Coordinates of C-alpha atoms in Angstrom, one line a residue:
M12 CA -106.2 -17.3 108.8
S13 CA -103.7 -20.0 108.0
N14 CA -100.0 -19.2 107.7
R15 CA -98.8 -20.2 104.3
R16 CA -95.2 -20.0 103.1
R17 CA -94.7 -17.6 100.3
G18 CA -92.9 -18.7 97.2
P19 CA -89.7 -17.2 96.0
V20 CA -90.0 -13.7 94.7
S21 CA -89.3 -13.5 90.9
N22 CA -88.9 -9.7 90.7
R23 CA -85.3 -8.7 89.5
R24 CA -85.1 -6.1 92.2
H25 CA -85.4 -8.8 94.9
L26 CA -82.8 -11.2 93.5
A27 CA -80.4 -12.4 96.1
R28 CA -76.9 -11.0 96.2
Q29 CA -75.4 -14.4 95.6
Q30 CA -77.4 -14.9 92.4
R31 CA -76.2 -11.5 91.1
E32 CA -72.6 -12.4 91.9
D33 CA -72.9 -15.7 90.2
I34 CA -74.2 -14.1 87.1
Q35 CA -71.3 -11.6 87.1
T36 CA -68.7 -14.3 87.7
R37 CA -70.1 -16.3 84.8
R38 CA -69.9 -13.2 82.5
I39 CA -66.3 -12.5 83.6
I40 CA -65.3 -16.1 82.9
Y41 CA -67.0 -16.2 79.5
A42 CA -65.4 -12.8 78.6
S43 CA -61.9 -14.1 79.7
L44 CA -62.3 -17.3 77.8
G45 CA -63.3 -15.3 74.7
I46 CA -60.3 -13.0 75.0
I47 CA -57.9 -15.9 75.6
G48 CA -59.3 -17.7 72.6
L49 CA -58.9 -14.6 70.5
V50 CA -55.3 -14.2 71.6
V51 CA -54.6 -17.9 70.8
V52 CA -56.2 -17.5 67.4
L53 CA -54.1 -14.4 66.6
V54 CA -50.9 -16.0 67.8
V55 CA -51.5 -19.2 65.8
Y56 CA -52.4 -17.1 62.8
G57 CA -49.2 -15.0 63.2
L58 CA -47.1 -18.1 63.4
I59 CA -48.7 -19.6 60.4
V60 CA -48.2 -16.5 58.4
S61 CA -44.5 -15.9 59.5
R62 CA -43.4 -19.5 59.4
L63 CA -45.4 -20.9 56.5
V64 CA -47.0 -18.2 54.3
E65 CA -44.5 -15.3 54.3
P66 CA -41.3 -17.5 53.6
K67 CA -43.0 -18.8 50.5
Q68 CA -44.0 -15.4 49.2
P69 CA -41.8 -14.2 46.2
V70 CA -39.8 -11.0 46.4
A71 CA -38.7 -11.1 42.8
S72 CA -39.0 -13.3 39.7
V73 CA -36.2 -13.9 37.2
N74 CA -37.1 -15.7 33.9
G75 CA -40.1 -17.2 35.6
E76 CA -38.1 -18.4 38.6
E77 CA -39.2 -16.9 41.9
I78 CA -36.9 -15.7 44.6
L79 CA -38.7 -16.5 47.9
T80 CA -38.7 -14.5 51.1
S81 CA -37.0 -17.2 53.0
E82 CA -33.9 -17.1 50.7
F83 CA -33.9 -13.3 50.9
R84 CA -34.0 -13.4 54.7
A85 CA -31.2 -15.9 55.0
R86 CA -28.9 -14.1 52.5
A87 CA -29.6 -10.7 54.2
T88 CA -28.9 -12.2 57.6
Y89 CA -25.6 -13.7 56.5
E90 CA -24.4 -10.5 54.8
R91 CA -25.3 -8.6 58.0
L92 CA -23.2 -11.1 60.0
L93 CA -20.2 -10.5 57.7
L94 CA -20.5 -6.7 57.9
V95 CA -20.8 -6.8 61.7
S96 CA -17.7 -9.0 61.9
Q97 CA -15.8 -6.6 59.7
W98 CA -16.9 -3.7 61.8
N99 CA -15.7 -5.4 65.0
S100 CA -12.3 -6.3 63.4
L101 CA -11.8 -2.7 62.4
A102 CA -12.7 -1.5 65.9
D103 CA -10.2 -3.9 67.4
L104 CA -7.5 -2.7 65.0
M105 CA -8.3 1.0 65.7
I106 CA -7.9 0.4 69.5
S107 CA -4.6 -1.4 68.9
F108 CA -3.0 0.9 66.4
G109 CA -5.1 4.0 65.9
A110 CA -5.3 5.4 69.5
T111 CA -2.0 7.3 69.2
D112 CA -2.1 8.1 65.5
A113 CA -4.7 10.6 64.3
N114 CA -4.4 9.6 60.6
S115 CA -4.8 5.9 61.3
A116 CA -7.8 6.5 63.5
A117 CA -9.4 8.6 60.8
F118 CA -8.8 5.8 58.3
F119 CA -10.5 3.3 60.6
V120 CA -13.4 5.6 61.4
N121 CA -14.0 6.1 57.6
Q122 CA -14.0 2.4 57.0
M123 CA -16.4 1.8 59.9
N124 CA -18.7 4.5 58.7
Q125 CA -18.9 2.9 55.3
I126 CA -19.8 -0.4 56.9
E127 CA -22.5 1.3 59.0
F128 CA -24.0 2.7 55.7
Q129 CA -24.0 -0.7 54.2
L130 CA -25.8 -2.0 57.4
D131 CA -28.8 0.3 56.7
P132 CA -31.8 -2.0 56.2
T133 CA -32.7 -0.4 52.9
T134 CA -29.2 -0.5 51.6
I135 CA -28.4 -4.0 52.6
G136 CA -31.8 -5.2 51.4
R137 CA -31.3 -3.7 47.9
A138 CA -27.8 -5.1 47.7
V139 CA -28.9 -8.6 48.7
L140 CA -31.8 -8.5 46.2
N141 CA -29.5 -7.5 43.4
D142 CA -27.1 -10.3 44.3
L143 CA -29.9 -12.9 44.3
I144 CA -31.1 -11.7 40.9
A145 CA -27.6 -11.8 39.5
D146 CA -27.2 -15.4 40.9
R147 CA -30.3 -16.5 39.0
L148 CA -29.0 -14.9 35.8
I149 CA -25.6 -16.4 36.1
R150 CA -27.0 -19.9 36.8
A151 CA -29.2 -19.5 33.8
E152 CA -26.2 -18.6 31.6
A153 CA -24.2 -21.4 33.1
E154 CA -27.0 -23.9 32.2
A155 CA -27.1 -22.6 28.7
R156 CA -23.4 -23.0 28.2
G157 CA -23.3 -26.4 29.9
I158 CA -21.3 -25.2 32.9
V159 CA -21.7 -27.4 36.0
V160 CA -20.3 -27.1 39.5
T161 CA -19.6 -30.6 40.8
E162 CA -19.8 -31.7 44.4
E163 CA -16.0 -32.2 44.5
E164 CA -15.5 -28.6 43.4
L165 CA -17.9 -27.4 46.1
E166 CA -16.2 -29.4 48.8
K167 CA -12.8 -28.0 47.7
A168 CA -14.2 -24.4 47.8
L169 CA -15.5 -25.0 51.3
E170 CA -12.1 -26.3 52.4
E171 CA -10.4 -23.2 50.9
F172 CA -13.0 -21.0 52.6
F173 CA -11.6 -22.3 56.0
S174 CA -8.0 -22.1 54.7
Y175 CA -7.6 -25.9 54.5
Y176 CA -5.5 -27.1 51.6
G177 CA -5.2 -30.8 52.2
G178 CA -2.9 -30.3 55.2
G179 CA -0.3 -28.5 53.2
P180 CA 0.7 -24.9 52.9
A181 CA -1.5 -22.4 51.1
P182 CA -0.8 -22.3 47.3
T183 CA 1.2 -19.4 46.0
P184 CA -1.0 -16.9 44.1
T185 CA -0.4 -16.9 40.3
L186 CA 0.6 -13.5 38.9
V187 CA -1.7 -12.3 36.1
P188 CA -0.1 -10.1 33.4
T189 CA -1.6 -6.7 33.0
M190 CA -2.6 -5.5 29.6
A191 CA -0.9 -2.3 28.5
P192 CA -2.3 -0.1 25.7
T193 CA -0.4 -0.2 22.5
S194 CA -0.1 2.9 20.4
T195 CA -1.5 2.9 16.9
L196 CA -0.4 6.4 16.0
T197 CA 1.5 7.1 12.7
P198 CA 5.0 8.6 12.8
L199 CA 3.5 12.0 11.9
Q200 CA 1.0 11.7 14.8
M201 CA 3.7 10.7 17.2
T202 CA 5.7 13.7 16.1
L203 CA 2.8 16.0 16.7
T204 CA 1.9 14.4 20.0
A205 CA 5.4 13.7 21.4
P206 CA 5.3 12.5 25.0
T207 CA 6.6 14.6 27.7
P208 CA 10.1 13.4 28.7
S209 CA 10.3 12.0 32.2
P210 CA 12.7 13.8 34.6
T211 CA 16.0 12.0 35.0
L212 CA 17.0 11.1 38.5
T213 CA 20.6 11.7 39.3
I214 CA 22.2 10.1 42.3
T215 CA 25.5 11.4 43.6
E216 CA 27.3 9.3 46.1
T217 CA 29.9 10.9 48.4
A218 CA 32.0 8.7 50.6
T219 CA 33.7 10.2 53.7
I220 CA 36.4 8.2 55.4
T221 CA 37.5 9.3 58.9
D222 CA 40.8 7.9 60.3
T223 CA 40.6 7.5 64.0
G224 CA 44.1 6.0 64.3
V225 CA 42.9 3.3 66.7
L226 CA 42.5 -0.3 65.6
T227 CA 41.5 -3.0 68.1
P228 CA 40.9 -6.4 66.6
T229 CA 38.7 -8.7 68.6
E230 CA 37.9 -12.3 67.9
S231 CA 34.4 -13.3 68.7
I232 CA 32.4 -16.5 68.3
T233 CA 29.0 -16.2 66.7
D234 CA 26.7 -19.2 66.6
T235 CA 23.9 -18.9 64.0
G236 CA 22.8 -22.5 64.0
V237 CA 20.3 -24.3 66.2
L238 CA 21.8 -25.9 69.3
T239 CA 20.7 -29.4 69.9
E240 CA 22.8 -30.1 72.9
T241 CA 24.6 -28.2 75.6
E242 CA 27.9 -26.6 74.5
V243 CA 30.5 -25.6 77.0
L244 CA 33.1 -23.0 76.2
T245 CA 36.0 -23.4 78.5
E246 CA 38.2 -20.6 77.3
T247 CA 37.9 -17.5 75.0
E248 CA 40.8 -15.8 73.5
V249 CA 40.6 -12.0 73.4
L250 CA 43.4 -10.4 71.4
T251 CA 44.2 -6.8 72.4
E252 CA 46.9 -5.0 70.4
T253 CA 49.3 -3.1 72.6
E254 CA 51.8 -0.5 71.7
E255 CA 54.5 -3.2 71.2
D256 CA 52.1 -5.2 68.9
E257 CA 52.2 -8.2 71.3
P258 CA 49.0 -10.1 71.7
V259 CA 47.8 -10.7 75.2
I260 CA 45.7 -13.8 75.9
E261 CA 43.2 -13.4 78.7
A262 CA 41.3 -16.4 80.0
T263 CA 37.6 -15.9 80.8
P264 CA 35.4 -17.9 83.1
E265 CA 33.7 -21.0 81.9
I266 CA 30.4 -20.2 80.0
T267 CA 27.6 -22.8 79.6
I268 CA 25.0 -22.2 76.8
T269 CA 21.8 -24.3 76.9
A270 CA 19.8 -24.5 73.7
T271 CA 16.1 -23.6 73.9
P272 CA 13.9 -25.8 71.8
L273 CA 12.1 -23.9 69.1
P274 CA 8.3 -24.1 68.9
T275 CA 6.8 -26.3 66.2
A276 CA 3.7 -25.5 64.1
T277 CA 0.6 -27.5 64.8
P278 CA -0.5 -29.3 61.6
Y279 CA -4.0 -28.3 60.2
T280 CA -5.6 -31.7 59.8
F281 CA -8.8 -32.7 58.1
D282 CA -10.4 -33.3 61.5
A283 CA -9.5 -29.8 62.6
Y284 CA -11.1 -28.4 59.4
Q285 CA -14.3 -30.5 60.0
K286 CA -14.5 -29.1 63.6
Q287 CA -14.1 -25.6 62.4
Y288 CA -16.7 -26.1 59.6
N289 CA -19.2 -27.6 62.0
D290 CA -18.7 -24.8 64.6
Y291 CA -19.2 -22.2 61.9
V292 CA -22.4 -23.7 60.4
S293 CA -23.8 -24.1 64.0
T294 CA -23.1 -20.5 64.7
I295 CA -24.8 -19.1 61.6
A296 CA -27.7 -21.6 62.1
N297 CA -28.5 -20.0 65.4
M298 CA -28.8 -16.7 63.4
G299 CA -31.2 -18.1 60.9
V300 CA -28.8 -19.2 58.1
S301 CA -29.0 -22.9 57.4
T302 CA -26.2 -25.1 56.1
E303 CA -28.0 -25.4 52.8
D304 CA -28.1 -21.6 52.5
F305 CA -24.4 -21.4 53.2
R306 CA -23.4 -24.1 50.7
Y307 CA -25.7 -22.5 48.1
L308 CA -23.9 -19.2 48.6
V309 CA -20.5 -20.8 48.0
E310 CA -21.8 -22.7 45.0
S311 CA -23.2 -19.4 43.5
Q312 CA -19.7 -17.9 43.8
L313 CA -18.2 -20.8 41.9
Y314 CA -20.8 -20.4 39.1
R315 CA -20.0 -16.7 39.0
E316 CA -16.3 -17.4 38.6
K317 CA -16.7 -20.0 35.9
V318 CA -19.1 -17.9 33.9
M319 CA -16.9 -14.8 34.3
E320 CA -13.9 -16.8 33.1
I321 CA -15.6 -17.8 29.9
L322 CA -17.1 -14.4 29.2
T323 CA -13.8 -12.6 29.7
A324 CA -12.1 -15.2 27.4
E325 CA -14.5 -14.2 24.6
V326 CA -13.7 -10.5 25.0
Q327 CA -11.1 -9.2 22.6
P328 CA -8.4 -7.1 24.3
V329 CA -8.8 -4.4 21.6
Q330 CA -10.6 -1.1 21.8
D331 CA -11.3 1.2 18.9
Q332 CA -9.8 4.7 19.4
V333 CA -10.0 7.8 17.2
W334 CA -7.2 10.2 16.8
A335 CA -8.5 13.7 15.8
R336 CA -7.3 17.2 15.5
H337 CA -9.1 20.4 14.8
I338 CA -8.4 24.0 13.9
L339 CA -10.7 26.4 15.8
V340 CA -11.6 29.7 14.0
A341 CA -14.1 32.4 14.7
T342 CA -16.1 32.6 11.5
E343 CA -17.3 30.3 8.7
A344 CA -15.3 32.3 6.1
E345 CA -12.1 31.5 7.9
A346 CA -13.1 27.8 8.2
L347 CA -13.7 27.6 4.5
D348 CA -10.3 29.3 3.8
V349 CA -8.6 26.8 6.0
I350 CA -10.3 23.8 4.3
A351 CA -9.2 25.2 0.9
R352 CA -5.6 25.5 2.0
L353 CA -5.6 22.0 3.4
N354 CA -7.1 20.6 0.2
A355 CA -4.4 22.4 -1.7
G356 CA -1.8 20.4 0.2
E357 CA -0.7 22.9 2.8
D358 CA 0.7 21.5 6.0
F359 CA -1.9 21.1 8.8

């Protein structure tokens, strides 16, 4: 019998261990690649949705003009930054002044609680959306009335936002007169509704003079000016009245007074304003608020002020009022009797 080499066994039960390990390794690699590919697809899809799709989704529409999610997010972020800054300022003030005063501390805590309520996501979201809708309506009214905010007005508003007034001091606020109601009552009505007299304040001044019997005149030197150089006082006369009314001159040691230079204010230049402006827009840009969003917000405030000025100028400072009196009776018969007596000319 000849010895012949048998061929490889094809039965699965007799596969070599190396072959089984190779198959398992390939399956693990394929599964891992599939999972990695799925994760990459999900990440890319999320980025596309959050960066490209969602910002362009409208959150409201005003007269056919859409308010996009990107604008809503930027305004909500900026409003939140302002509220957080106010909260931190109140916390610093409370630490400085409210630690030893219970009433002051309660005041600060109340203000901080109000800010925390405004920071609620639902509250701040609703407020921001209402502001954006109001901005659209105001701009539409401004366009209808021919109101325009120029670039010069916007730049001036930005400078005033950072307290820059061309290098000079801040302007003095203009006092606005307050409208007081004018009475339209007749003399008879004024008699029937006479105002309650105000109490009269009486001030009694009593002066008490006490004679001590001792009078010591003293001459002193008071310098209220600003010293620009060193002044040397070599002798000071002190007059002391004795029993014989003879002045005695006493010499004092030499006194040297050296003037201390007063600090001078640092001028607020345009370059300083530019640096403050750039630092501010860089800070809010890191939070998701672009320079265009910030300038749009300031521009919206200017439109609001201009439209409000025109609308309030059209409002007449007159309000209709009705002056009425009545006689209350228990029955209809008594009411008819009163009407008959009034029609007859009897006094009300």
